[in-house]
């Protein structure tokens, strides 16, 4: 369950159009990464996956989180901390135009927290949340969590195994693009009114839908004192 799968070489994934990413954390502390899973989309399919265990900066694992992903402190005590893995990962992120995550606010938040903790600059990247894609592509489902979507689409999933979660996330994007009749998920965004998120060294903008943006504009017009009532 916790086997390491090394990152492919940059040459092996040259021409990839996206990387799906999933983090598992040791606790509710956002930067407490204990595993990362990655899935590369190339030539319209998941071409490679990777799984790395990571020693979090704080080794106090919350029992409830262990119950979710099954990773114990002894699994990671001899593994590198995040900066060493980030040095391997960053060139891959810089080589693709898009990052995918299912419930991106969590995964992008974890990434930002870990980079900030270790004094590393945020990268420049665009990303999409596949929860928002799934809601737009398959309206009316009872739920849009990863397990529900994998079951609905017939995707293989070992939930909370980070590599499997990343592959399922990539599978959602691929299936949504296919059903929209486009080769690249970015081509379907205008019809779904989805705007990619953007991360820069000094800036972050969330992935949003038209409804999100309308809500934000409406909230901005409400006086701050009134929002607190």
Rosetta silent file (secondary structure, phi, psi, omega in degrees, C-alpha in Angstrom):
SEQUENCE: XXXXXXXXXXXXXXXXXXXXXXXXXXXXXXXXXXXXXXXXXXXXXXXXXXXXXXXXXXXXXXXXXXXXXXXXXXXXXXXXXXXXXXXXXXXXXXXXXXXXXXXXXXXXXXXXXXXXXXXXXXXXXXXXXXXXXXXXXXXXXXXXXXXXXXXXXXXXXXXXXXXXXXXXXXXXXXXXXXXXXXXXXXXXXXXXXXXXXXXXXXXXXXXXXXXXXXXXXXXXXXXXXXXXX
SCORE:     score description
SCORE:     0.000 S_00000001
   1 L     0.000  -34.048 -175.290    0.000    0.000    0.000 S_00000001
   2 L  -112.168   28.266  179.176    2.862    2.365    0.824 S_00000001
   3 L   -66.476  142.466  176.398    5.345    1.277   -1.846 S_00000001
   4 L   -79.259  135.734  171.521    7.490    3.998   -3.311 S_00000001
   5 E  -124.239  111.617 -173.455    7.059    4.648   -7.037 S_00000001
   6 L   -68.683  155.898  176.638    9.782    6.965   -8.255 S_00000001
   7 L   -66.091  142.235  174.569    9.116    9.903  -10.535 S_00000001
   8 L   -68.094  165.826  173.684    9.700    9.202  -14.230 S_00000001
   9 L   -72.346  157.607  177.602   12.456   11.022  -16.034 S_00000001
  10 L   -60.572  -33.185  179.241   11.537   14.259  -17.760 S_00000001
  11 L   -65.629  -37.064 -178.862   12.290   12.568  -21.086 S_00000001
  12 L   -64.882  -31.909 -176.385    9.751    9.816  -20.379 S_00000001
  13 L  -110.249   17.659  176.672    6.942   12.310  -19.850 S_00000001
  14 L   -58.904  132.259 -177.943    7.965   14.874  -22.442 S_00000001
  15 L    91.780   -0.326  176.310    4.810   16.184  -24.088 S_00000001
  16 L   -61.851  143.927 -176.966    2.586   15.525  -21.070 S_00000001
  17 L  -100.439  -15.195  179.786   -0.339   17.944  -20.936 S_00000001
  18 E  -164.097  158.294  170.553   -1.125   17.793  -17.208 S_00000001
  19 E  -126.044  127.351  171.953   -0.119   16.316  -13.875 S_00000001
  20 E   -92.647  140.440 -172.345   -2.714   15.278  -11.305 S_00000001
  21 E  -131.775  142.519  175.230   -1.539   15.615   -7.714 S_00000001
  22 E  -142.285  133.274  175.992   -2.760   14.317   -4.361 S_00000001
  23 E  -109.125  146.168  164.429   -1.367   14.910   -0.877 S_00000001
  24 E  -116.692  142.643 -176.749   -1.905   12.964    2.327 S_00000001
  25 E  -121.149  155.769 -177.249   -1.127   14.722    5.604 S_00000001
  26 L   -78.430  -21.686 -175.622   -0.148   13.537    9.060 S_00000001
  27 L  -160.092 -170.593  177.243   -2.550   15.853   10.852 S_00000001
  28 L   -75.594   -5.635  175.171   -4.756   18.882   10.431 S_00000001
  29 L   -70.712  119.553 -169.648   -1.650   21.035   10.054 S_00000001
  30 L   -57.625  -32.225 -176.576   -1.772   21.914    6.331 S_00000001
  31 L   -90.335    9.499 -173.562    1.930   21.494    5.688 S_00000001
  32 L   -85.987   57.653 -175.444    2.285   18.096    7.393 S_00000001
  33 E   -67.671  129.279  174.533    2.722   16.152    4.151 S_00000001
  34 E  -118.323  -10.811  175.647    3.379   12.440    4.616 S_00000001
  35 E  -159.012  150.081  174.495    2.707   11.234    1.050 S_00000001
  36 E  -135.404  136.342  174.698    2.316   12.607   -2.434 S_00000001
  37 E  -119.101  144.706 -177.316    0.812   10.907   -5.460 S_00000001
  38 E  -137.221  145.163  175.409    1.206   12.042   -9.053 S_00000001
  39 E  -139.567  127.007 -178.467   -0.303   11.006  -12.374 S_00000001
  40 E   -95.496  134.372  172.769    0.852   12.286  -15.759 S_00000001
  41 E  -101.350  121.791  179.975   -1.565   12.744  -18.661 S_00000001
  42 E  -146.050  134.555  179.309    0.088   12.178  -22.020 S_00000001
  43 L    56.035   37.992  174.452   -1.425   11.234  -25.376 S_00000001
  44 L    73.838   21.100  178.770   -4.919   11.234  -23.901 S_00000001
  45 E  -152.903  167.821  172.809   -4.253    8.738  -21.110 S_00000001
  46 E   -78.008  111.679 -174.049   -2.564    8.335  -17.740 S_00000001
  47 E   -93.377  -32.193 -178.019    0.950    7.456  -18.852 S_00000001
  48 E  -147.152  150.995  170.641    2.848    7.369  -15.552 S_00000001
  49 E  -131.055  157.174  176.337    2.164    7.470  -11.819 S_00000001
  50 E  -142.591  151.695  177.799    4.444    8.122   -8.872 S_00000001
  51 E  -142.634  124.159  178.826    4.119    7.749   -5.102 S_00000001
  52 E  -128.074  131.038  170.047    6.516    9.169   -2.552 S_00000001
  53 E   -83.555  145.505 -174.496    6.423    8.923    1.210 S_00000001
  54 L  -135.571  136.489  174.834    7.586   12.067    2.981 S_00000001
  55 L   -80.791  117.013  179.063    8.702   12.714    6.538 S_00000001
  56 L   -70.897  156.732 -179.509    6.577   15.615    7.830 S_00000001
  57 L   -65.697  -25.534  176.126    8.284   18.402    9.738 S_00000001
  58 L  -118.634  113.891 -174.349    6.123   17.488   12.749 S_00000001
  59 L   -84.412   13.207  177.098    6.034   13.727   13.371 S_00000001
  60 L   -84.279   95.552 -179.824    2.972   13.887   15.622 S_00000001
  61 L   -80.504  131.873  176.059    0.487   11.917   13.517 S_00000001
  62 L   -77.663  128.926 -179.676   -3.176   12.367   14.400 S_00000001
  63 H   -53.347  -37.200 -179.274   -4.857    8.963   14.929 S_00000001
  64 H   -64.843  -32.640  178.972   -7.849   10.066   12.872 S_00000001
  65 H   -76.353  -37.177  173.783   -5.577   10.814    9.908 S_00000001
  66 H   -58.981  -39.286  178.726   -3.778    7.481   10.270 S_00000001
  67 H   -63.295  -26.156  179.518   -7.218    5.904   10.122 S_00000001
  68 H   -79.215  -52.167 -172.567   -7.835    7.607    6.780 S_00000001
  69 H  -107.707  -10.389  176.664   -4.617    6.814    4.898 S_00000001
  70 L    74.019   14.463  179.036   -2.988    4.083    6.984 S_00000001
  71 L   -96.175  123.088  179.776    0.392    5.811    7.111 S_00000001
  72 L  -104.633  162.720  178.755    2.132    5.546   10.494 S_00000001
  73 H   -54.001  -36.865 -177.502    5.217    7.430   11.694 S_00000001
  74 H   -66.933  -20.669  177.095    7.386    4.332   11.208 S_00000001
  75 H   -68.752  -27.617 -170.564    6.509    4.329    7.500 S_00000001
  76 H  -120.082   -0.085 -171.646    8.146    7.722    6.984 S_00000001
  77 L   -62.117  -25.982  179.875   10.740    8.141    9.737 S_00000001
  78 L  -106.692   11.611 -179.947   13.625    7.443    7.331 S_00000001
  79 L   -89.957  159.563  178.080   12.132    9.242    4.333 S_00000001
  80 L   -69.834  155.400  172.449   13.236   12.694    3.109 S_00000001
  81 L   -78.931  173.604 -170.602   11.364   15.802    4.125 S_00000001
  82 H   -54.679  -43.153 -175.770    9.393   17.789    1.587 S_00000001
  83 H   -55.930  -36.575 -179.815   12.169   20.029    0.170 S_00000001
  84 H   -65.984  -40.553  178.348   14.116   17.034   -1.182 S_00000001
  85 H   -71.297  -36.902  179.157   11.049   15.680   -2.969 S_00000001
  86 H   -61.292  -37.096  178.123   10.117   19.169   -4.155 S_00000001
  87 H   -60.541  -33.977  176.369   13.494   19.488   -5.872 S_00000001
  88 H   -75.724  -38.941 -171.815   12.567   16.410   -7.936 S_00000001
  89 H   -77.158  -38.328 -172.156    8.979   17.466   -8.549 S_00000001
  90 H   -54.942  -44.158  178.699    9.361   21.121   -9.516 S_00000001
  91 H   -59.609  -31.412  177.324   10.961   20.488  -12.948 S_00000001
  92 H   -69.158  -42.889  179.126    8.000   18.258  -13.806 S_00000001
  93 H   -64.818  -35.226  179.651    5.478   20.922  -12.805 S_00000001
  94 H   -72.557  -17.127 -175.984    7.374   23.494  -14.845 S_00000001
  95 H   -91.893   -8.605 -179.358    7.256   21.199  -17.891 S_00000001
  96 L  -117.865  153.491 -178.814    3.448   20.886  -18.096 S_00000001
  97 L   -81.071  -10.539 -169.231    0.834   23.595  -18.686 S_00000001
  98 L  -151.326  140.342  171.906   -1.627   22.373  -16.066 S_00000001
  99 E  -111.364  141.066  177.984   -1.939   20.835  -12.606 S_00000001
 100 E  -118.971  144.858  173.306   -5.067   18.912  -11.561 S_00000001
 101 E  -152.054  143.521  177.168   -6.358   18.151   -8.070 S_00000001
 102 L   -92.817  116.212 -166.211   -9.643   16.796   -6.746 S_00000001
 103 L    68.005   60.691 -175.749  -10.749   19.369   -4.178 S_00000001
 104 H   -55.814  -33.400  178.208   -7.918   21.655   -5.226 S_00000001
 105 H   -54.636  -34.585  177.649   -8.357   24.104   -2.309 S_00000001
 106 H   -68.914  -56.330 -172.668   -7.031   21.338   -0.042 S_00000001
 107 H   -67.286  -40.152  177.225   -4.086   20.210   -2.162 S_00000001
 108 H   -68.272  -35.956  176.026   -3.024   23.681   -3.280 S_00000001
 109 H   -63.720  -41.289  177.089   -3.384   24.856    0.323 S_00000001
 110 H   -62.982  -45.153  179.307   -1.163   21.997    1.504 S_00000001
 111 H   -60.501  -47.209 -179.537    1.433   22.820   -1.144 S_00000001
 112 H   -62.080  -42.192 -178.482    1.474   26.504   -0.247 S_00000001
 113 H   -64.699  -42.434 -179.383    1.730   25.736    3.482 S_00000001
 114 H   -66.559  -44.143  178.741    4.625   23.312    3.029 S_00000001
 115 H   -62.135  -42.347  179.526    6.554   25.668    0.767 S_00000001
 116 H   -64.382  -42.600 -179.722    6.013   28.554    3.172 S_00000001
 117 H   -58.757  -41.732 -176.111    7.097   26.454    6.161 S_00000001
 118 L   -91.134    7.566  177.471   10.367   25.522    4.481 S_00000001
 119 L    69.683   26.566  179.569   11.022   29.014    3.133 S_00000001
 120 L   -97.255  143.243  177.468   10.605   27.930   -0.477 S_00000001
 121 L   -70.615  148.825  172.341    9.025   30.246   -3.071 S_00000001
 122 L   -68.019  145.768  177.564    5.690   29.331   -4.552 S_00000001
 123 L   -81.316  173.524  171.449    5.970   28.157   -8.174 S_00000001
 124 L  -100.077  115.517 -179.809    4.214   29.623  -11.192 S_00000001
 125 E  -157.098  155.528  172.623    1.475   27.227  -12.303 S_00000001
 126 E  -106.362  146.215 -178.519   -2.126   26.979  -13.480 S_00000001
 127 E  -145.093  158.210  176.102   -4.455   24.413  -11.953 S_00000001
 128 E  -126.520  146.140  174.701   -7.964   23.003  -12.171 S_00000001
 129 E   -96.757  119.306 -178.258  -10.180   21.466   -9.517 S_00000001
 130 H   -75.900  -11.819  169.525  -11.744   18.246  -10.816 S_00000001
 131 H   -65.199  -45.891  179.710  -14.590   18.577   -8.299 S_00000001
 132 H   -65.884  -38.794  176.245  -15.716   21.672  -10.198 S_00000001
 133 H   -61.687  -45.425 -178.239  -15.188   19.877  -13.511 S_00000001
 134 H   -63.714  -41.692  178.407  -17.245   16.905  -12.305 S_00000001
 135 H   -61.432  -37.524 -179.676  -20.104   19.112  -11.107 S_00000001
 136 H   -75.645  -38.674 -175.237  -20.215   20.803  -14.507 S_00000001
 137 H   -79.348  -32.375 -177.008  -19.827   17.644  -16.584 S_00000001
 138 L  -131.841   69.223 -178.585  -22.218   15.409  -14.617 S_00000001
 139 L   -64.492  150.083  173.365  -24.827   17.592  -12.894 S_00000001
 140 L    91.754    2.548  176.599  -27.292   16.003  -10.516 S_00000001
 141 L   -73.366  158.753 -178.702  -25.114   13.335   -8.894 S_00000001
 142 L   -71.367  -28.737  179.771  -25.562   12.671   -5.180 S_00000001
 143 L  -159.090  156.596 -176.126  -21.947   13.488   -4.419 S_00000001
 144 L  -122.951   18.006  172.384  -18.744   14.569   -6.114 S_00000001
 145 L   -64.601  165.584 -174.693  -16.128   13.172   -3.759 S_00000001
 146 H   -62.427  -41.382 -179.865  -13.402   11.071   -5.321 S_00000001
 147 H   -64.011  -42.869  178.592  -14.901    7.746   -4.231 S_00000001
 148 H   -63.495  -42.755 -178.397  -18.325    8.664   -5.624 S_00000001
 149 H   -69.030  -39.320  177.821  -16.870    9.847   -8.915 S_00000001
 150 H   -62.203  -41.663  178.198  -14.660    6.782   -9.303 S_00000001
 151 H   -65.429  -42.270 -178.365  -17.685    4.542   -8.738 S_00000001
 152 H   -64.106  -37.956 -175.514  -19.818    6.560  -11.157 S_00000001
 153 H   -97.016   -2.852 -179.169  -17.190    6.460  -13.911 S_00000001
 154 L    71.365   32.241  179.278  -15.899    2.951  -13.235 S_00000001
 155 L   -90.059  140.553  175.360  -12.406    4.139  -12.329 S_00000001
 156 L   -67.862  137.312 -178.923  -10.108    1.976  -10.242 S_00000001
 157 L  -152.100  125.806  164.693   -9.495    3.550   -6.827 S_00000001
 158 L  -106.719   92.949 -166.916   -7.668    2.642   -3.632 S_00000001
 159 L   -62.952  134.921 -179.046   -8.953    5.654   -1.779 S_00000001
 160 L    72.737    9.284  158.427   -6.366    7.697    0.143 S_00000001
 161 L   -87.646  115.022 -164.717   -3.480    5.878   -1.511 S_00000001
 162 H   -59.132  -36.851  179.373   -2.060    9.065   -2.979 S_00000001
 163 H   -67.662  -39.332  178.436   -0.974    7.592   -6.323 S_00000001
 164 H   -67.895  -40.544  176.940   -4.380    5.972   -6.855 S_00000001
 165 H   -61.080  -42.727  179.841   -6.179    9.184   -5.888 S_00000001
 166 H   -64.737  -41.448  179.432   -4.056   11.148   -8.375 S_00000001
 167 H   -64.667  -38.732  177.769   -4.740    8.629  -11.152 S_00000001
 168 H   -66.598  -39.907  175.955   -8.488    8.801  -10.458 S_00000001
 169 H   -58.196  -47.035  177.434   -8.345   12.601  -10.533 S_00000001
 170 H   -61.705  -39.327  179.291   -6.650   12.428  -13.925 S_00000001
 171 H   -62.230  -37.276  177.166   -9.248    9.899  -15.055 S_00000001
 172 H   -61.907  -46.565 -179.721  -12.080   12.292  -14.186 S_00000001
 173 H   -63.146  -42.114  179.779  -10.511   15.040  -16.300 S_00000001
 174 H   -64.043  -44.159 -179.320   -9.923   12.667  -19.211 S_00000001
 175 H   -67.099  -40.318  178.559  -13.469   11.316  -19.116 S_00000001
 176 H   -62.026  -42.482  178.326  -14.974   14.802  -18.840 S_00000001
 177 H   -63.391  -42.700 -179.773  -12.971   15.950  -21.861 S_00000001
 178 H   -61.710  -45.818 -178.612  -14.026   12.879  -23.826 S_00000001
 179 H   -70.835  -22.695  175.376  -17.717   13.341  -23.059 S_00000001
 180 H   -83.559   -7.056  178.138  -17.425   17.030  -23.964 S_00000001
 181 L    76.529   28.364  179.882  -15.983   15.995  -27.325 S_00000001
 182 L  -124.187  156.713 -179.488  -12.648   17.752  -26.877 S_00000001
 183 L   -83.202  -27.994 -175.631   -9.085   16.492  -26.856 S_00000001
 184 L  -128.211  133.390 -176.707   -7.917   18.753  -24.032 S_00000001
 185 H   -57.163  -29.852 -179.440   -9.878   19.603  -20.886 S_00000001
 186 H   -61.949  -28.584 -179.109   -8.953   23.278  -21.309 S_00000001
 187 H   -69.028  -22.275 -178.091  -11.088   23.403  -24.466 S_00000001
 188 H   -90.686  -10.485 -174.002  -14.223   22.581  -22.449 S_00000001
 189 H   -61.001  -40.501 -179.584  -13.773   25.246  -19.771 S_00000001
 190 H   -59.320  -39.372 -179.296  -15.663   28.045  -21.572 S_00000001
 191 H   -70.275  -24.885  178.300  -18.850   25.986  -21.846 S_00000001
 192 H   -94.732   -3.834 -178.220  -18.621   25.142  -18.151 S_00000001
 193 L    56.071   40.545  177.397  -17.670   28.722  -17.174 S_00000001
 194 E  -103.109  131.723  177.641  -14.693   27.417  -15.216 S_00000001
 195 E  -109.300  125.414  179.734  -11.646   29.631  -14.758 S_00000001
 196 L   -59.502  151.267  170.602   -8.341   27.917  -13.874 S_00000001
 197 E   -78.964  162.264 -178.807   -6.627   28.801  -10.637 S_00000001
 198 E  -139.827  131.500  175.177   -3.242   30.453  -10.720 S_00000001
 199 E  -117.782  130.950  176.558   -0.322   30.259   -8.326 S_00000001
 200 E  -131.661  164.130 -179.471    2.583   32.690   -8.520 S_00000001
 201 L   -53.797  -29.843 -177.859    5.454   33.384   -6.107 S_00000001
 202 L  -124.612   22.723 -170.286    3.545   36.351   -4.662 S_00000001
 203 E  -160.766  144.913  173.251   -0.033   35.600   -5.663 S_00000001
 204 E  -142.268  132.014  174.765   -2.776   32.977   -5.563 S_00000001
 205 E  -128.137  128.559 -175.882   -6.118   32.907   -7.362 S_00000001
 206 L   -73.144  154.981  168.408   -8.527   30.002   -6.854 S_00000001
 207 L   -70.227  128.684 -173.438  -10.099   27.906   -9.588 S_00000001
 208 E  -136.307  157.859  169.721  -13.663   29.212   -9.857 S_00000001
 209 E  -101.586  170.482  176.906  -16.970   28.750  -11.650 S_00000001
 210 H   -58.302  -39.352  179.241  -19.220   31.546  -12.879 S_00000001
 211 H   -64.021  -41.617  176.727  -21.408   30.959   -9.817 S_00000001
 212 H   -57.856  -45.875 -175.493  -18.381   31.291   -7.521 S_00000001
 213 H   -68.259  -36.964  176.918  -17.411   34.566   -9.156 S_00000001
 214 H   -65.291  -40.026  178.696  -20.944   35.966   -8.960 S_00000001
 215 H   -64.231  -40.707  179.471  -21.071   35.051   -5.269 S_00000001
 216 H   -64.862  -39.397  178.795  -17.723   36.735   -4.654 S_00000001
 217 H   -66.614  -39.909  178.582  -18.886   39.920   -6.382 S_00000001
 218 H   -65.154  -39.995  179.421  -22.084   39.934   -4.365 S_00000001
 219 H   -66.598  -36.360 -179.485  -20.180   39.417   -1.146 S_00000001
 220 H   -64.602  -25.281 -179.389  -17.780   42.228   -2.024 S_00000001
 221 H   -82.187  -12.614  179.478  -20.737   44.628   -2.238 S_00000001
 222 L   -84.924  127.308  178.324  -21.860   43.792    1.315 S_00000001
 223 L   -54.556  142.411 -175.961  -20.230   46.059    3.939 S_00000001
 224 H   -57.749  -39.484 -178.266  -17.716   44.151    6.032 S_00000001
 225 H   -63.873  -31.012 -177.979  -19.489   44.992    9.291 S_00000001
 226 H   -76.121  -30.180  178.763  -22.710   43.513    7.898 S_00000001
 227 H   -63.881  -24.163 -174.415  -21.015   40.239    6.879 S_00000001
 228 L   -88.381   -3.043 -179.062  -20.142   39.653   10.530 S_00000001
 229 L   -82.526    0.000    0.000  -23.735   39.798   11.781 S_00000001
